[in-house]
Short mmCIF file of C-alpha atoms and ligand atoms in Angstrom, two decimals:
data_model
loop_
_atom_site.label_atom_id
_atom_site.label_comp_id
_atom_site.label_asym_id
_atom_site.label_seq_id
_atom_site.Cartn_x
_atom_site.Cartn_y
_atom_site.Cartn_z
CA MET R 1320 79.41 34.36 118.73
CA PRO R 1321 81.15 35.77 115.60
CA PRO R 1322 81.88 39.49 115.66
CA GLU R 1323 79.69 41.81 113.64
CA ILE R 1324 81.61 42.71 110.46
CA ILE R 1325 80.95 46.18 109.08
CA LYS R 1326 82.37 45.80 105.58
CA GLY R 1327 83.96 48.97 104.27
CA LEU R 1328 83.28 50.57 107.69
CA LYS R 1329 79.98 51.74 106.13
CA ASP R 1330 78.03 54.08 108.41
CA VAL R 1331 80.58 53.68 111.23
CA TYR R 1332 81.37 56.82 113.27
CA PHE R 1333 84.94 56.66 114.60
CA ASP R 1334 85.36 60.19 116.00
CA THR R 1335 83.92 63.70 116.14
CA THR R 1336 84.95 66.55 113.85
CA THR R 1337 84.39 70.26 113.33
CA SER R 1338 85.72 70.10 109.75
CA SER R 1339 82.67 69.49 107.60
CA PHE R 1340 79.08 68.33 107.93
CA ILE R 1341 77.47 66.11 105.32
CA ASP R 1342 73.79 65.19 105.16
CA GLY R 1343 73.78 62.46 102.55
CA GLN R 1344 69.99 62.17 102.40
CA GLU R 1345 69.44 65.86 101.82
CA GLY R 1346 72.59 66.45 99.75
CA LYS R 1347 73.95 69.09 102.10
CA LEU R 1348 77.59 69.98 102.74
CA LEU R 1349 78.97 72.53 105.19
CA TYR R 1350 82.65 73.45 105.66
CA ARG R 1351 83.16 74.63 109.26
CA GLY R 1352 79.44 75.41 109.36
CA TYR R 1353 79.24 77.33 106.06
CA ASN R 1354 77.16 76.01 103.18
CA ILE R 1355 79.19 74.86 100.19
CA HIS R 1356 76.84 76.80 97.88
CA ASP R 1357 77.74 80.10 99.60
CA LEU R 1358 81.43 79.28 99.55
CA ALA R 1359 81.38 78.24 95.87
CA GLU R 1360 79.49 81.36 94.82
CA LYS R 1361 80.98 84.00 97.11
CA SER R 1362 84.38 82.88 98.39
CA THR R 1363 87.86 82.30 97.02
CA PHE R 1364 90.00 79.21 97.51
CA GLU R 1365 92.42 81.18 99.69
CA GLU R 1366 89.53 82.23 101.95
CA VAL R 1367 88.27 78.66 102.15
CA VAL R 1368 91.70 77.29 103.06
CA TYR R 1369 91.89 79.90 105.83
CA LEU R 1370 88.40 78.94 107.00
CA LEU R 1371 89.28 75.25 107.10
CA LEU R 1372 92.64 75.64 108.81
CA TYR R 1373 91.78 78.38 111.31
CA GLY R 1374 88.08 77.63 111.83
CA LYS R 1375 86.63 81.02 110.85
CA LEU R 1376 86.31 83.20 107.77
CA PRO R 1377 89.17 85.73 107.60
CA ASN R 1378 88.64 89.48 107.71
CA GLU R 1379 90.30 91.54 104.95
CA GLN R 1380 93.60 91.95 106.75
CA GLN R 1381 93.80 88.31 107.80
CA LEU R 1382 93.08 87.21 104.25
CA GLU R 1383 95.67 89.58 102.84
CA GLU R 1384 98.35 88.27 105.22
CA PHE R 1385 97.38 84.66 104.60
CA ASP R 1386 97.42 85.15 100.84
CA GLN R 1387 100.90 86.68 101.04
CA THR R 1388 102.11 83.70 103.09
CA MET R 1389 100.70 81.29 100.50
CA ARG R 1390 102.33 83.23 97.65
CA ALA R 1391 105.67 83.35 99.49
CA ASN R 1392 105.72 79.58 99.99
CA ARG R 1393 105.15 78.36 96.44
CA ARG R 1394 108.75 77.62 95.52
CA ILE R 1395 110.05 74.08 95.91
CA PRO R 1396 113.76 73.26 96.41
CA ASP R 1397 115.87 72.48 93.33
CA GLU R 1398 116.54 69.05 94.79
CA VAL R 1399 112.78 68.28 94.64
CA ILE R 1400 112.73 69.42 91.01
CA GLN R 1401 115.59 66.99 90.38
CA VAL R 1402 113.60 64.18 92.02
CA LEU R 1403 110.62 65.06 89.82
CA ASP R 1404 112.88 64.95 86.78
CA LEU R 1405 113.99 61.43 87.77
CA VAL R 1406 110.35 60.25 87.96
CA LYS R 1407 109.07 62.29 85.02
CA ALA R 1408 107.76 59.18 83.23
CA SER R 1409 105.39 58.44 86.12
CA HIS R 1410 101.68 59.27 86.45
CA PRO R 1411 101.20 62.84 87.81
CA MET R 1412 99.71 61.44 91.03
CA ASP R 1413 102.79 59.27 91.55
CA ALA R 1414 104.93 62.35 90.94
CA LEU R 1415 102.86 64.39 93.41
CA ARG R 1416 103.13 61.63 96.01
CA THR R 1417 106.90 61.47 95.47
CA GLY R 1418 107.25 65.27 95.47
CA ILE R 1419 105.38 65.71 98.75
CA SER R 1420 107.41 62.93 100.30
CA ALA R 1421 110.63 64.60 99.10
CA LEU R 1422 109.55 67.98 100.49
CA ALA R 1423 109.66 66.44 103.97
CA ALA R 1424 113.45 66.45 103.73
CA PHE R 1425 113.44 70.25 103.42
CA ASP R 1426 110.66 71.29 105.80
CA PRO R 1427 112.14 72.70 109.01
CA GLU R 1428 109.16 71.57 111.07
CA VAL R 1429 108.72 68.09 109.66
CA LYS R 1430 108.91 66.39 113.07
CA ASP R 1431 106.73 68.90 114.93
CA ASN R 1432 103.23 67.46 115.24
CA SER R 1433 101.78 70.30 117.30
CA VAL R 1434 98.53 71.61 115.84
CA GLU R 1435 100.19 74.99 115.11
CA ALA R 1436 103.12 73.45 113.21
CA THR R 1437 100.78 71.06 111.38
CA ILE R 1438 98.70 74.01 110.14
CA ARG R 1439 101.85 75.91 109.10
CA LYS R 1440 103.08 72.84 107.20
CA GLY R 1441 99.65 72.41 105.62
CA VAL R 1442 99.76 76.00 104.38
CA ARG R 1443 103.20 75.37 102.88
CA LEU R 1444 102.10 72.10 101.26
CA THR R 1445 98.95 73.72 99.87
CA ALA R 1446 101.14 76.44 98.35
CA GLN R 1447 103.82 74.03 97.08
CA GLY R 1448 101.51 71.31 95.69
CA PRO R 1449 100.69 73.13 92.43
CA THR R 1450 104.41 73.80 91.85
CA ILE R 1451 105.10 70.05 92.05
CA VAL R 1452 102.29 69.13 89.65
CA ALA R 1453 103.15 71.86 87.14
CA ALA R 1454 106.92 71.23 87.29
CA HIS R 1455 106.43 67.51 86.69
CA HIS R 1456 104.10 68.20 83.76
CA ARG R 1457 106.67 70.53 82.18
CA LEU R 1458 109.57 68.15 82.78
CA ARG R 1459 107.77 65.21 81.20
CA GLN R 1460 107.30 67.29 78.06
CA GLY R 1461 111.03 68.12 78.00
CA LEU R 1462 110.31 71.71 79.10
CA GLU R 1463 111.78 73.80 81.91
CA PRO R 1464 109.49 74.30 84.94
CA VAL R 1465 107.87 77.74 85.11
CA ALA R 1466 108.65 79.65 88.32
CA PRO R 1467 105.69 80.60 90.56
CA ASP R 1468 104.28 84.06 89.83
CA PRO R 1469 103.56 85.98 93.05
CA SER R 1470 101.34 88.45 91.19
CA LEU R 1471 98.72 85.73 90.54
CA ASN R 1472 96.29 84.03 92.91
CA HIS R 1473 96.57 80.34 93.75
CA ALA R 1474 94.50 79.07 90.79
CA GLY R 1475 95.93 81.55 88.29
CA ASN R 1476 99.50 80.81 89.30
CA PHE R 1477 98.93 77.06 88.90
CA LEU R 1478 97.60 77.53 85.36
CA LYS R 1479 100.50 79.83 84.49
CA MET R 1480 103.07 77.31 85.78
CA LEU R 1481 101.30 74.56 83.79
CA PHE R 1482 100.99 76.32 80.43
CA ASP R 1483 103.54 79.18 80.71
CA GLU R 1484 100.75 81.64 79.96
CA VAL R 1485 98.77 83.95 82.23
CA PRO R 1486 95.18 82.59 82.21
CA ASP R 1487 92.13 84.79 81.66
CA LYS R 1488 89.88 85.65 84.60
CA ASP R 1489 87.10 83.20 83.66
CA THR R 1490 89.52 80.28 83.52
CA THR R 1491 91.16 81.27 86.80
CA ASP R 1492 87.75 81.59 88.48
CA LEU R 1493 86.67 78.18 87.19
CA LEU R 1494 89.68 76.48 88.72
CA ASP R 1495 89.28 78.52 91.90
CA VAL R 1496 85.74 77.16 92.36
CA ASP R 1497 86.90 73.66 91.52
CA PHE R 1498 89.56 73.86 94.26
CA ILE R 1499 86.92 75.12 96.73
CA LEU R 1500 84.59 72.22 95.95
CA HIS R 1501 87.35 69.66 96.47
CA ALA R 1502 88.92 71.16 99.60
CA GLU R 1503 87.32 69.06 102.35
CA HIS R 1504 84.88 66.19 102.71
CA GLY R 1505 84.89 64.66 106.16
CA SER R 1506 85.95 61.07 106.54
CA ASN R 1507 86.34 60.20 102.87
CA ALA R 1508 88.78 57.39 102.08
CA SER R 1509 91.85 59.59 101.49
CA SER R 1510 91.24 61.73 104.59
CA PHE R 1511 90.67 58.60 106.64
CA GLY R 1512 93.93 57.22 105.24
CA ALA R 1513 95.71 60.43 106.18
CA ARG R 1514 94.22 60.23 109.68
CA VAL R 1515 95.38 56.62 110.10
CA THR R 1516 98.92 57.77 109.29
CA ALA R 1517 98.61 60.73 111.68
CA SER R 1518 97.24 58.43 114.39
CA THR R 1519 100.57 56.60 114.63
CA ILE R 1520 102.07 60.03 115.44
CA SER R 1521 103.89 59.96 112.14
CA ASP R 1522 103.86 63.44 110.51
CA LEU R 1523 101.87 65.61 108.10
CA HIS R 1524 104.07 64.95 105.06
CA SER R 1525 103.62 61.20 105.53
CA ALA R 1526 99.86 61.67 106.02
CA VAL R 1527 99.45 63.83 102.90
CA THR R 1528 101.52 61.31 100.96
CA THR R 1529 99.06 58.66 102.16
CA GLY R 1530 96.14 60.87 101.13
CA VAL R 1531 97.49 61.23 97.59
CA GLY R 1532 97.95 57.47 97.31
CA VAL R 1533 94.42 56.72 98.51
CA LEU R 1534 92.83 59.41 96.34
CA LYS R 1535 94.37 58.00 93.16
CA GLY R 1536 91.99 55.07 92.76
CA PRO R 1537 88.99 55.24 90.39
CA ALA R 1538 86.55 54.52 93.23
CA HIS R 1539 87.64 57.88 94.72
CA GLY R 1540 89.40 60.72 92.86
CA GLY R 1541 90.15 58.82 89.69
CA ALA R 1542 86.55 58.97 88.50
CA ALA R 1543 86.80 62.39 86.76
CA GLU R 1544 89.41 61.05 84.34
CA GLU R 1545 87.24 57.99 83.65
CA VAL R 1546 84.13 60.12 83.03
CA MET R 1547 85.85 62.11 80.32
CA LYS R 1548 87.24 58.92 78.74
CA MET R 1549 83.66 57.65 78.68
CA ALA R 1550 82.39 60.85 77.04
CA LEU R 1551 85.13 60.62 74.40
CA ASP R 1552 84.26 56.96 73.74
CA ILE R 1553 80.57 57.83 73.44
CA GLY R 1554 81.44 60.56 70.93
CA GLN R 1555 77.85 61.74 70.23
CA PRO R 1556 74.76 62.01 72.49
CA GLU R 1557 72.83 59.43 70.40
CA ASN R 1558 75.43 56.75 71.29
CA ALA R 1559 75.13 57.28 75.04
CA GLU R 1560 72.19 54.95 75.72
CA GLU R 1561 73.75 51.88 74.11
CA TYR R 1562 77.19 52.62 75.54
CA CYS R 1563 75.93 52.89 79.12
CA ARG R 1564 73.55 49.97 78.73
CA ASN R 1565 76.50 47.73 77.75
CA ILE R 1566 78.36 48.73 80.90
CA LEU R 1567 75.40 48.46 83.25
CA ASP R 1568 74.07 45.17 81.79
CA ASN R 1569 77.48 43.63 82.37
CA GLY R 1570 77.49 44.65 86.03
CA GLY R 1571 79.75 47.68 85.45
CA ARG R 1572 79.44 51.17 86.91
CA ILE R 1573 79.06 54.53 85.29
CA MET R 1574 81.87 56.68 86.62
CA GLY R 1575 80.86 59.93 88.31
CA PHE R 1576 77.70 58.39 89.79
CA GLY R 1577 77.06 57.06 93.27
CA HIS R 1578 78.57 57.98 96.57
CA ARG R 1579 79.12 56.25 99.90
CA VAL R 1580 77.39 59.05 101.80
CA TYR R 1581 75.21 60.99 99.34
CA LYS R 1582 71.95 59.29 98.48
CA ALA R 1583 70.77 62.54 96.88
CA GLU R 1584 72.64 64.73 94.41
CA ASP R 1585 76.14 65.64 95.54
CA PRO R 1586 75.76 69.39 96.24
CA ARG R 1587 79.14 70.09 94.64
CA ALA R 1588 77.97 68.75 91.27
CA ARG R 1589 75.54 71.66 90.77
CA HIS R 1590 78.35 74.20 90.46
CA LEU R 1591 80.39 72.13 88.06
CA ARG R 1592 77.36 71.21 85.92
CA GLU R 1593 76.51 74.85 85.25
CA ARG R 1594 80.13 75.79 84.61
CA SER R 1595 80.61 72.82 82.28
CA ARG R 1596 77.53 73.94 80.30
CA VAL R 1597 78.75 77.53 79.99
CA LEU R 1598 82.30 76.52 79.13
CA SER R 1599 81.35 73.93 76.52
CA GLU R 1600 79.26 76.56 74.73
CA LYS R 1601 81.98 79.19 75.07
CA VAL R 1602 84.61 76.98 73.43
CA GLY R 1603 82.19 75.81 70.73
CA GLN R 1604 82.10 72.16 71.85
CA PRO R 1605 78.59 71.79 73.32
CA HIS R 1606 78.35 68.08 72.53
CA TRP R 1607 80.44 67.06 75.58
CA PHE R 1608 77.93 68.68 77.88
CA GLN R 1609 75.07 67.21 75.84
CA ILE R 1610 76.56 63.71 76.20
CA LEU R 1611 76.94 64.09 79.95
CA THR R 1612 73.43 65.52 80.26
CA TYR R 1613 72.04 62.59 78.28
CA VAL R 1614 73.83 60.11 80.56
CA GLU R 1615 72.53 61.93 83.64
CA GLU R 1616 68.96 62.64 82.57
CA GLU R 1617 68.09 59.78 80.23
CA VAL R 1618 70.19 56.81 81.38
CA MET R 1619 71.07 57.20 85.05
CA VAL R 1620 67.73 58.77 85.93
CA ARG R 1621 66.53 55.21 86.50
CA TYR R 1622 69.07 54.77 89.30
CA ARG R 1623 67.92 57.74 91.33
CA SER R 1624 65.34 55.66 93.21
CA ARG R 1625 68.32 53.58 94.43
CA GLY R 1626 70.05 56.71 95.71
CA ILE R 1627 72.56 56.88 92.85
CA PHE R 1628 73.06 60.45 91.61
CA VAL R 1629 75.91 62.39 90.01
CA ASN R 1630 78.88 63.06 92.25
CA VAL R 1631 81.46 65.87 92.16
CA ASP R 1632 83.58 64.05 89.59
CA PHE R 1633 80.94 63.78 86.87
CA PHE R 1634 81.24 67.28 85.42
CA ALA R 1635 84.75 68.08 86.70
CA GLY R 1636 86.45 66.05 83.96
CA SER R 1637 84.65 67.89 81.16
CA ILE R 1638 85.76 71.25 82.59
CA TYR R 1639 89.40 70.21 82.81
CA TYR R 1640 89.22 68.74 79.30
CA LEU R 1641 87.72 71.90 77.83
CA LEU R 1642 90.44 73.94 79.55
CA GLY R 1643 93.02 71.86 77.69
CA ILE R 1644 94.26 70.04 80.79
CA PRO R 1645 95.56 66.52 79.99
CA ASP R 1646 93.32 63.80 81.46
CA ASP R 1647 96.00 62.24 83.66
CA LEU R 1648 96.24 65.55 85.56
CA PHE R 1649 92.59 65.54 86.63
CA ILE R 1650 93.10 63.67 89.92
CA SER R 1651 96.11 65.78 90.81
CA ILE R 1652 93.93 68.89 90.63
CA PHE R 1653 91.50 67.23 93.04
CA ALA R 1654 94.46 66.46 95.34
CA LEU R 1655 95.71 70.06 95.24
CA GLY R 1656 92.35 71.24 96.57
CA ARG R 1657 92.22 68.49 99.18
CA ILE R 1658 95.60 69.14 100.86
CA ALA R 1659 93.78 71.69 103.04
CA GLY R 1660 91.22 69.09 104.13
CA TRP R 1661 93.86 66.45 104.82
CA THR R 1662 95.76 68.97 106.93
CA LEU R 1663 92.68 69.84 108.96
CA GLN R 1664 91.85 66.16 109.50
CA CYS R 1665 95.42 65.48 110.67
CA ALA R 1666 95.42 68.50 113.00
CA GLU R 1667 92.22 67.18 114.58
CA GLN R 1668 93.75 63.72 114.88
CA PHE R 1669 96.94 65.05 116.51
CA GLU R 1670 94.92 67.23 118.89
CA ASP R 1671 93.04 64.32 120.43
CA ASN R 1672 94.90 61.29 119.20
CA ILE R 1673 94.09 57.64 119.49
CA LEU R 1674 95.72 54.99 117.34
CA LEU R 1675 93.30 54.00 114.56
CA ARG R 1676 93.51 50.26 114.59
CA PRO R 1677 90.36 48.20 113.88
CA LEU R 1678 90.03 44.41 113.91
CA MET R 1679 89.41 41.74 111.28
CA GLU R 1680 87.83 38.38 111.96
CA TYR R 1681 90.26 35.62 111.03
CA THR R 1682 88.65 33.08 108.66
CA GLY R 1683 91.77 31.11 107.66
CA GLU R 1684 92.96 27.71 108.82
CA MET R 1685 94.09 27.12 112.42
CA ASP R 1686 96.99 25.35 114.12
CA LEU R 1687 98.45 23.71 110.99
CA GLU R 1688 101.37 21.36 111.48
CA TYR R 1689 104.64 22.99 110.32
CA THR R 1690 106.38 20.97 107.57
CA ALA R 1691 110.11 21.38 106.87
CA ILE R 1692 110.79 22.86 103.41
CA GLY R 1693 112.27 19.64 102.04
CA ASP R 1694 109.14 17.67 102.99
CA ARG R 1695 106.63 20.01 101.30
CA ALA R 1696 104.77 18.82 98.16
N1 ACO H 2433 76.90 52.94 88.41
C1 ACO H 2433 76.05 51.90 88.52
N2 ACO H 2433 75.72 51.29 89.69
C2 ACO H 2433 76.28 51.79 90.81
C3 ACO H 2433 77.16 52.88 90.77
C4 ACO H 2433 77.47 53.47 89.52
N3 ACO H 2433 78.31 54.48 89.43
N4 ACO H 2433 77.57 53.15 92.03
C5 ACO H 2433 76.96 52.26 92.83
N5 ACO H 2433 76.20 51.43 92.08
C6 ACO H 2433 75.40 50.30 92.58
C7 ACO H 2433 76.30 49.11 92.86
O1 ACO H 2433 76.44 48.29 91.71
C8 ACO H 2433 75.57 48.43 93.98
O2 ACO H 2433 74.50 47.69 93.42
P1 ACO H 2433 74.05 46.29 94.07
O3 ACO H 2433 73.57 46.64 95.45
O4 ACO H 2433 72.99 45.81 93.15
O5 ACO H 2433 75.29 45.43 94.09
C9 ACO H 2433 74.95 49.59 94.76
O6 ACO H 2433 74.87 50.68 93.85
C10 ACO H 2433 75.77 50.01 95.96
O7 ACO H 2433 77.13 50.20 95.53
P2 ACO H 2433 78.34 50.03 96.53
O8 ACO H 2433 79.61 49.91 95.76
O9 ACO H 2433 78.06 48.98 97.53
O10 ACO H 2433 78.29 51.42 97.27
P3 ACO H 2433 79.50 52.17 97.87
O11 ACO H 2433 78.97 53.12 98.82
O12 ACO H 2433 80.52 51.22 98.38
O13 ACO H 2433 80.12 52.86 96.56
C11 ACO H 2433 81.21 54.30 95.13
C12 ACO H 2433 80.41 54.18 96.42
C13 ACO H 2433 82.51 53.47 95.23
C14 ACO H 2433 81.58 55.76 94.93
C15 ACO H 2433 80.37 53.79 93.94
O14 ACO H 2433 79.18 54.53 93.83
C16 ACO H 2433 81.15 53.84 92.62
O15 ACO H 2433 81.91 52.92 92.32
N6 ACO H 2433 80.93 54.91 91.79
C17 ACO H 2433 81.64 55.09 90.56
C18 ACO H 2433 83.02 55.69 90.82
C19 ACO H 2433 82.94 57.14 91.22
O16 ACO H 2433 82.25 57.93 90.63
N7 ACO H 2433 83.72 57.49 92.23
C20 ACO H 2433 83.81 58.86 92.74
C21 ACO H 2433 83.12 58.93 94.06
S1 ACO H 2433 83.03 60.60 94.62
C22 ACO H 2433 84.56 60.94 95.17
O17 ACO H 2433 85.29 60.12 95.64
C23 ACO H 2433 85.02 62.28 95.01
#
């Protein structure tokens, strides 16, 4: 009797979690029990990281202390800057992966896999991640990295390190919400990858490095970059129908649509849609939002009955683009938000660990006769 193969581990439950709840049919997402809509509208990224890592919303004093810890941990060692300089020609996600890996050499608790140390390391990595991404972006332009600014919040400091300019409040708030929306998402591919690494009792830096590598692909975090490329190729709303038709008729996919779990609209998309609309009008470039709206409402509307709706990446790319962020940085921004989620997933894995090691049915040849190299055709 051949084993039942569950390709892509679709719909397989492999453990329990208290990290996030997703109802894919209803389009509902909770972080630690709190609705993503409340968090996106009322919280800050710092508060959400605290919620994810410590399991409850902070009071004012707890938030203040946590925020100070985050601000105090933003610097990365000069040696890591030198490593980033050596790999400055690489894609920002490759640089982030390399930078996080290099940070392991300088973290005093790298080998401590207790839940407490894992959370402390996750806080440090969340604080240091933006410094890696911004430093690499400056170095690849032949510019000096900008030092972290402890007077700015997490999102504002990242933008300042990227562009050497203090961002306005609207821009900071936009990125803050974007980080919140990307912070955690259950057993997505990159978090699962991170958990597999943690399950061998490796360490958090290795697991987050895994997470960055898994997130990079266009079937996961890479979609935002592809969506904006598509919008640029389409150019004007009236070209959208033919452009998408060509892709779909040839068996292709429209990036930013579909999801393994959501068969209704991804609840995170709502917040980015509205912000993309407002921003595109504010900067006097409404046609990008019009193109995306056309693709969503006129072309992909036909796919809704098959459970294919916009996902979080569809409007994210347009926001980054309109903020003047280069397209190859889009996935890195996703990753910076997700370090908190990867940390939480790894802490859960370490707390009640079992090696994650599934099986594959062998379908190759059996018991072949070994031929010496000189006798082979
Ligand atoms: N455009 C057109 N058709 C699609 C799309 C899409 N974006 N997504 C899925 N489909 C179709 C598939 O062609 C397939 O059709 P078929 O049954 O006729 O062969 C059907 O829907 C099911 O697709 P699967 O790939 O089997 O579904 P899966 O759950 O494995 O895919 C995935 C999920 C990879 C996200 C897919 O929807 C996709 O490739 N989307 C585009 C990339 C993207 O936006 N990724 C970001 C995901 S969100 C995130 O990671 C943050």
